[in-house]
């Protein structure tokens, strides 16, 4: 589930609440969803941020077929509270919010390309979309809304009801601009501070500029408990990571080194095409490994692993950079790599640096 800020918002319209519930149900916890953040004096309905994709600003409307009276590129006429009123095209509203946010983000040199063809531009896309929670896809066409708002940047009622369709549509909007590998932790922190500034003050009244998570990580890095039979390999992109893992599975099978192999992932998050599980399954299938005689392959979410890993010859835990909290690490990963649940060989893989990859590298170096 996405991380929501603020945690318990009070909505102005039923449409905002409906979209909020859809975002909670459909987005994984690598997304941060902001409801009505203040962007240079303006209040966009929702801003979505993902360090692998960028930013998506959503303007939501709960118009019905009876509400909309006239549609133009700049202004619309709608029926509201018993009278006819003129409003700005929702897409134009979203673009205004986008421009304000880009101006704020561009003040931070860490977020801006310093050389090359895109010098001076942000390192990540800032896209916009419009959500009509009470209009179907056919309503959109019949009302000619697609003639004033690009169809690829429109969400309708059906889109909110299907998690896969919803995520694919978001991916399509982001990829239309450009794709990124990911932002660093520091860059992501700056983006979050621009959208929703948080200033911590300690009891003495001084601004506390330390990060609670970093403090906790530092404390844990003092631990010296030995980790046996564990490797950690980092990659620059999840495609390289998953191809490597599947190649290793094939090698283990060919050499007879393992006949019962498990691949686990912390979160079955959506990628640019499909989910983590779907991507890895397709790769295994293309290599003929899912139907390989004498080979047992299992794919699980990490939280399910403790029930099945005892019979495994070789364990892969992929995409570990998607573990964002120490609580998840302590509960799900740490007992496994410290041999409390499983004593066989373990390969951990990641596709970007994170607090956890740094922590594990330090611990493995101490062996």
XYZ file of C-alpha atoms in Angstrom:
367
model
C 0.000 0.000 0.000
C 1.241 3.484 -0.853
C 2.565 5.785 1.869
C -0.072 8.476 2.387
C 0.585 12.066 3.514
C -1.271 13.204 5.547
C -2.258 9.868 7.049
C -5.929 10.697 7.654
C -6.939 13.470 5.252
C -10.289 15.244 5.269
C -11.646 15.384 1.744
C -13.529 18.242 0.149
C -15.351 16.087 -2.403
C -16.548 12.514 -2.734
C -14.452 12.199 -5.891
C -11.248 12.933 -3.963
C -12.106 10.264 -1.410
C -12.896 7.748 -4.149
C -9.552 8.361 -5.859
C -7.756 8.225 -2.507
C -9.195 4.769 -1.824
C -8.190 3.623 -5.308
C -4.620 4.859 -4.799
C -4.385 3.041 -1.468
C -5.700 -0.177 -2.989
C -3.742 -0.128 -6.245
C -0.303 1.378 -5.540
C 2.527 -0.450 -3.808
C 4.429 1.006 -0.876
C 7.221 2.472 -3.016
C 4.767 5.222 -3.950
C 4.223 8.281 -1.776
C 0.833 9.951 -2.217
C 0.344 13.565 -1.112
C -3.146 14.968 -0.721
C -3.441 18.714 -1.349
C 0.176 19.717 -0.642
C 0.888 23.442 -0.818
C 2.893 24.193 -3.969
C 3.759 27.882 -4.056
C 0.328 28.872 -2.779
C -1.572 26.388 -4.961
C -3.269 23.163 -3.871
C -3.126 20.289 -6.373
C -5.512 17.460 -5.516
C -2.914 14.670 -5.474
C 0.805 14.397 -6.121
C 2.261 10.920 -6.557
C 6.007 10.347 -6.204
C 8.071 7.256 -7.000
C 11.853 7.401 -7.143
C 11.910 4.917 -10.054
C 9.362 6.835 -12.144
C 9.138 10.477 -11.088
C 6.146 12.646 -10.180
C 2.532 12.461 -11.334
C 0.088 15.284 -10.514
C -3.566 14.228 -10.604
C -6.551 16.550 -10.816
C -9.722 14.724 -9.810
C -13.319 15.568 -10.689
C -16.565 13.851 -9.732
C -18.520 15.210 -12.688
C -21.320 13.139 -14.191
C -22.834 13.182 -17.663
C -25.468 15.577 -16.291
C -22.882 17.896 -14.720
C -20.932 18.838 -17.848
C -22.714 21.329 -20.112
C -19.988 22.569 -22.459
C -16.350 21.641 -23.075
C -13.635 23.846 -24.548
C -9.869 23.679 -24.561
C -9.525 26.484 -22.021
C -12.793 26.662 -20.043
C -15.714 24.336 -19.347
C -19.292 25.048 -18.327
C -20.743 22.802 -15.648
C -23.927 22.634 -13.614
C -23.090 23.153 -9.919
C -25.319 23.902 -6.930
C -28.305 24.703 -9.105
C -26.608 27.058 -11.536
C -24.323 27.163 -14.558
C -20.701 28.068 -13.820
C -17.489 28.369 -15.849
C -14.363 26.540 -14.691
C -10.857 26.135 -16.037
C -10.158 22.974 -18.021
C -8.964 20.451 -15.343
C -6.002 19.542 -17.533
C -4.923 23.198 -17.643
C -5.177 23.293 -13.847
C -2.879 20.289 -13.549
C -0.362 21.870 -15.947
C -0.270 25.032 -13.821
C 0.517 22.941 -10.749
C 3.195 21.078 -12.694
C 4.911 24.289 -13.791
C 4.935 25.647 -10.231
C 6.404 22.405 -8.901
C 9.066 22.220 -11.614
C 10.163 25.763 -10.733
C 10.553 24.804 -7.074
C 12.363 21.538 -7.791
C 14.721 23.187 -10.298
C 16.155 25.400 -7.551
C 17.972 22.329 -6.208
C 21.023 21.587 -8.342
C 21.067 17.983 -7.096
C 17.850 17.380 -9.053
C 18.995 19.022 -12.288
C 21.108 17.596 -15.101
C 24.463 19.404 -15.079
C 25.656 18.438 -18.574
C 24.597 16.863 -21.842
C 21.592 17.418 -24.069
C 19.275 17.895 -21.095
C 21.457 20.268 -19.099
C 19.312 22.408 -16.819
C 16.367 19.999 -16.946
C 15.115 17.871 -14.067
C 16.519 14.340 -13.849
C 13.030 12.870 -13.638
C 9.660 13.473 -15.317
C 6.849 15.534 -13.790
C 3.663 14.400 -15.521
C -0.010 15.284 -15.182
C -3.295 13.430 -15.459
C -7.020 13.974 -14.921
C -9.300 11.567 -13.105
C -13.056 11.430 -13.665
C -14.258 9.006 -11.003
C -17.907 8.944 -12.139
C -17.424 8.778 -15.901
C -16.964 5.570 -17.886
C -14.680 5.208 -20.883
C -17.670 5.545 -23.206
C -18.792 8.691 -21.343
C -15.373 10.225 -21.994
C -15.743 9.610 -25.733
C -19.401 10.633 -25.939
C -18.735 13.931 -24.144
C -15.671 14.554 -26.375
C -13.440 15.066 -23.342
C -10.694 13.199 -25.215
C -10.619 16.073 -27.716
C -9.421 18.575 -25.089
C -7.482 16.229 -22.773
C -5.123 13.560 -24.178
C -6.785 10.174 -23.771
C -3.572 8.650 -22.433
C -3.663 11.092 -19.522
C -7.289 10.427 -18.606
C -8.451 8.051 -15.897
C -12.064 6.915 -15.856
C -14.219 4.759 -13.610
C -13.001 1.436 -15.047
C -9.328 2.387 -14.595
C -9.803 2.765 -10.841
C -11.366 -0.682 -10.504
C -8.471 -2.699 -11.974
C -5.080 -2.511 -10.250
C -3.151 -3.783 -13.267
C -4.827 -1.370 -15.700
C -4.373 1.507 -13.262
C -0.637 0.898 -12.873
C -0.128 0.330 -16.598
C -1.796 3.663 -17.295
C 0.458 5.437 -14.819
C 3.508 3.791 -16.415
C 2.329 4.910 -19.834
C 1.988 8.530 -18.707
C 5.454 8.566 -17.152
C 7.173 6.813 -20.059
C 5.637 9.252 -22.529
C 8.060 11.868 -21.191
C 11.179 9.792 -20.464
C 12.373 6.970 -18.231
C 14.910 6.989 -15.419
C 16.825 4.291 -13.582
C 16.081 5.728 -10.144
C 16.851 8.671 -7.931
C 19.384 8.370 -5.145
C 18.169 8.396 -1.570
C 19.421 11.967 -1.154
C 17.676 13.155 -4.330
C 14.417 11.475 -3.309
C 14.640 13.154 0.099
C 14.971 16.581 -1.514
C 11.923 15.937 -3.724
C 9.850 14.925 -0.703
C 10.967 17.987 1.232
C 9.928 20.267 -1.642
C 6.479 18.692 -1.919
C 5.838 18.374 1.816
C 8.500 20.047 3.991
C 9.172 18.399 7.365
C 11.343 20.117 9.953
C 12.115 18.180 13.119
C 12.736 20.122 16.317
C 14.287 18.522 19.396
C 13.316 19.223 22.999
C 15.844 22.032 23.336
C 14.119 23.896 20.531
C 16.929 23.277 18.025
C 16.207 22.025 14.531
C 17.032 18.342 14.325
C 18.472 17.730 10.865
C 19.260 14.088 11.414
C 17.224 11.326 9.838
C 15.603 8.932 12.276
C 16.038 6.039 9.892
C 19.724 6.812 9.434
C 20.171 6.939 13.219
C 18.526 3.547 13.538
C 20.662 2.174 10.721
C 23.812 3.488 12.392
C 22.824 1.772 15.601
C 22.219 -1.514 13.856
C 25.516 -1.318 11.996
C 27.279 -1.634 15.349
C 26.030 -5.205 15.566
C 28.706 -7.774 14.836
C 26.685 -10.945 14.555
C 28.172 -13.120 11.815
C 26.189 -13.836 8.648
C 27.105 -17.133 7.010
C 26.537 -18.396 3.461
C 25.293 -15.037 2.175
C 26.288 -13.114 -0.956
C 25.163 -9.649 -1.964
C 25.335 -8.491 -5.596
C 24.212 -5.057 -6.783
C 23.087 -4.037 -10.268
C 22.204 -0.752 -11.958
C 18.800 -1.893 -13.196
C 16.255 -4.547 -12.262
C 16.416 -6.037 -15.788
C 20.112 -6.858 -15.353
C 19.409 -8.145 -11.843
C 16.611 -10.526 -12.802
C 18.404 -11.828 -15.905
C 21.439 -12.600 -13.738
C 19.339 -14.475 -11.183
C 17.670 -16.578 -13.862
C 21.087 -17.340 -15.411
C 22.301 -18.484 -11.983
C 19.249 -20.701 -11.557
C 19.944 -22.253 -14.958
C 23.592 -22.849 -14.015
C 22.661 -24.468 -10.691
C 20.263 -26.734 -12.520
C 22.760 -27.659 -15.256
C 25.500 -28.517 -12.767
C 23.168 -30.355 -10.420
C 24.208 -28.082 -7.549
C 20.598 -27.447 -6.574
C 17.276 -29.103 -7.353
C 14.995 -27.137 -5.060
C 15.383 -23.393 -5.616
C 13.371 -20.526 -4.170
C 13.258 -16.924 -5.397
C 11.760 -14.428 -2.964
C 10.990 -10.736 -3.328
C 10.035 -8.221 -0.600
C 7.232 -6.669 -2.644
C 5.488 -7.741 -5.827
C 5.728 -4.193 -7.078
C 4.701 -3.007 -10.510
C 7.523 -2.509 -12.991
C 7.247 -0.721 -16.313
C 5.706 -3.894 -17.692
C 3.995 -6.254 -15.279
C 5.082 -7.075 -11.743
C 8.278 -8.485 -10.233
C 6.749 -11.966 -10.083
C 5.446 -11.775 -13.662
C 8.805 -10.543 -14.995
C 10.814 -13.303 -13.304
C 8.245 -15.982 -14.202
C 8.409 -14.976 -17.869
C 12.208 -15.192 -17.826
C 12.134 -18.627 -16.167
C 9.551 -19.817 -18.664
C 11.580 -18.539 -21.625
C 14.560 -20.600 -20.413
C 12.400 -23.705 -19.979
C 13.071 -23.787 -16.247
C 9.478 -23.845 -14.997
C 8.877 -27.163 -16.737
C 12.362 -28.600 -16.120
C 12.189 -32.208 -14.932
C 13.845 -32.734 -11.575
C 13.835 -29.032 -10.715
C 11.475 -27.473 -8.180
C 11.186 -23.707 -8.443
C 9.186 -21.506 -6.110
C 8.477 -17.759 -6.177
C 7.234 -16.156 -2.962
C 6.860 -12.800 -1.327
C 9.414 -12.515 1.458
C 6.814 -12.533 4.234
C 5.689 -16.019 3.129
C 9.191 -17.432 2.934
C 9.598 -18.738 6.489
C 6.944 -21.392 5.873
C 8.647 -22.872 2.819
C 12.386 -22.206 2.794
C 13.543 -25.086 5.019
C 13.408 -27.555 2.107
C 15.238 -25.194 -0.281
C 18.719 -25.998 -1.612
C 19.444 -22.442 -2.772
C 17.681 -19.201 -1.915
C 17.606 -15.978 -3.940
C 16.150 -12.832 -2.386
C 15.874 -10.184 -5.085
C 15.040 -6.485 -5.196
C 16.064 -6.019 -1.553
C 16.369 -2.264 -2.086
C 12.549 -2.193 -2.012
C 12.715 -2.921 1.737
C 12.214 0.558 3.139
C 11.789 0.093 6.890
C 13.914 -1.462 9.622
C 10.763 -3.146 10.942
C 10.373 -5.161 7.730
C 14.084 -6.018 7.753
C 13.972 -7.180 11.377
C 10.797 -9.211 10.915
C 11.279 -10.743 7.479
C 14.890 -10.667 6.272
C 17.194 -10.696 9.278
C 16.042 -14.062 10.747
C 16.676 -15.687 7.360
C 20.167 -14.342 6.680
C 21.252 -15.034 10.270
C 20.373 -18.716 9.919
C 17.417 -18.768 12.317
C 15.072 -20.111 9.647
C 17.321 -21.288 6.798
C 20.912 -22.536 6.829
C 21.623 -22.976 3.130
C 23.297 -20.641 0.623
C 21.625 -17.266 0.071
C 22.135 -14.751 -2.722
C 20.798 -11.252 -2.115
C 20.447 -8.936 -5.106
C 19.563 -5.262 -5.482
C 19.088 -2.831 -8.367
C 19.976 0.414 -6.603
C 21.818 1.541 -3.459
C 19.754 1.849 -0.285
C 20.248 2.058 3.463
C 19.841 -1.734 3.585
C 22.379 -2.548 0.870
C 24.883 -0.300 2.639
C 24.170 -1.986 5.966
C 24.500 -5.494 4.556
C 27.718 -4.687 2.701
C 29.220 -3.486 5.968
C 28.087 -6.588 7.849
C 29.276 -8.981 5.163
C 32.672 -7.240 5.073
C 33.098 -8.039 8.780
C 32.929 -11.813 8.291
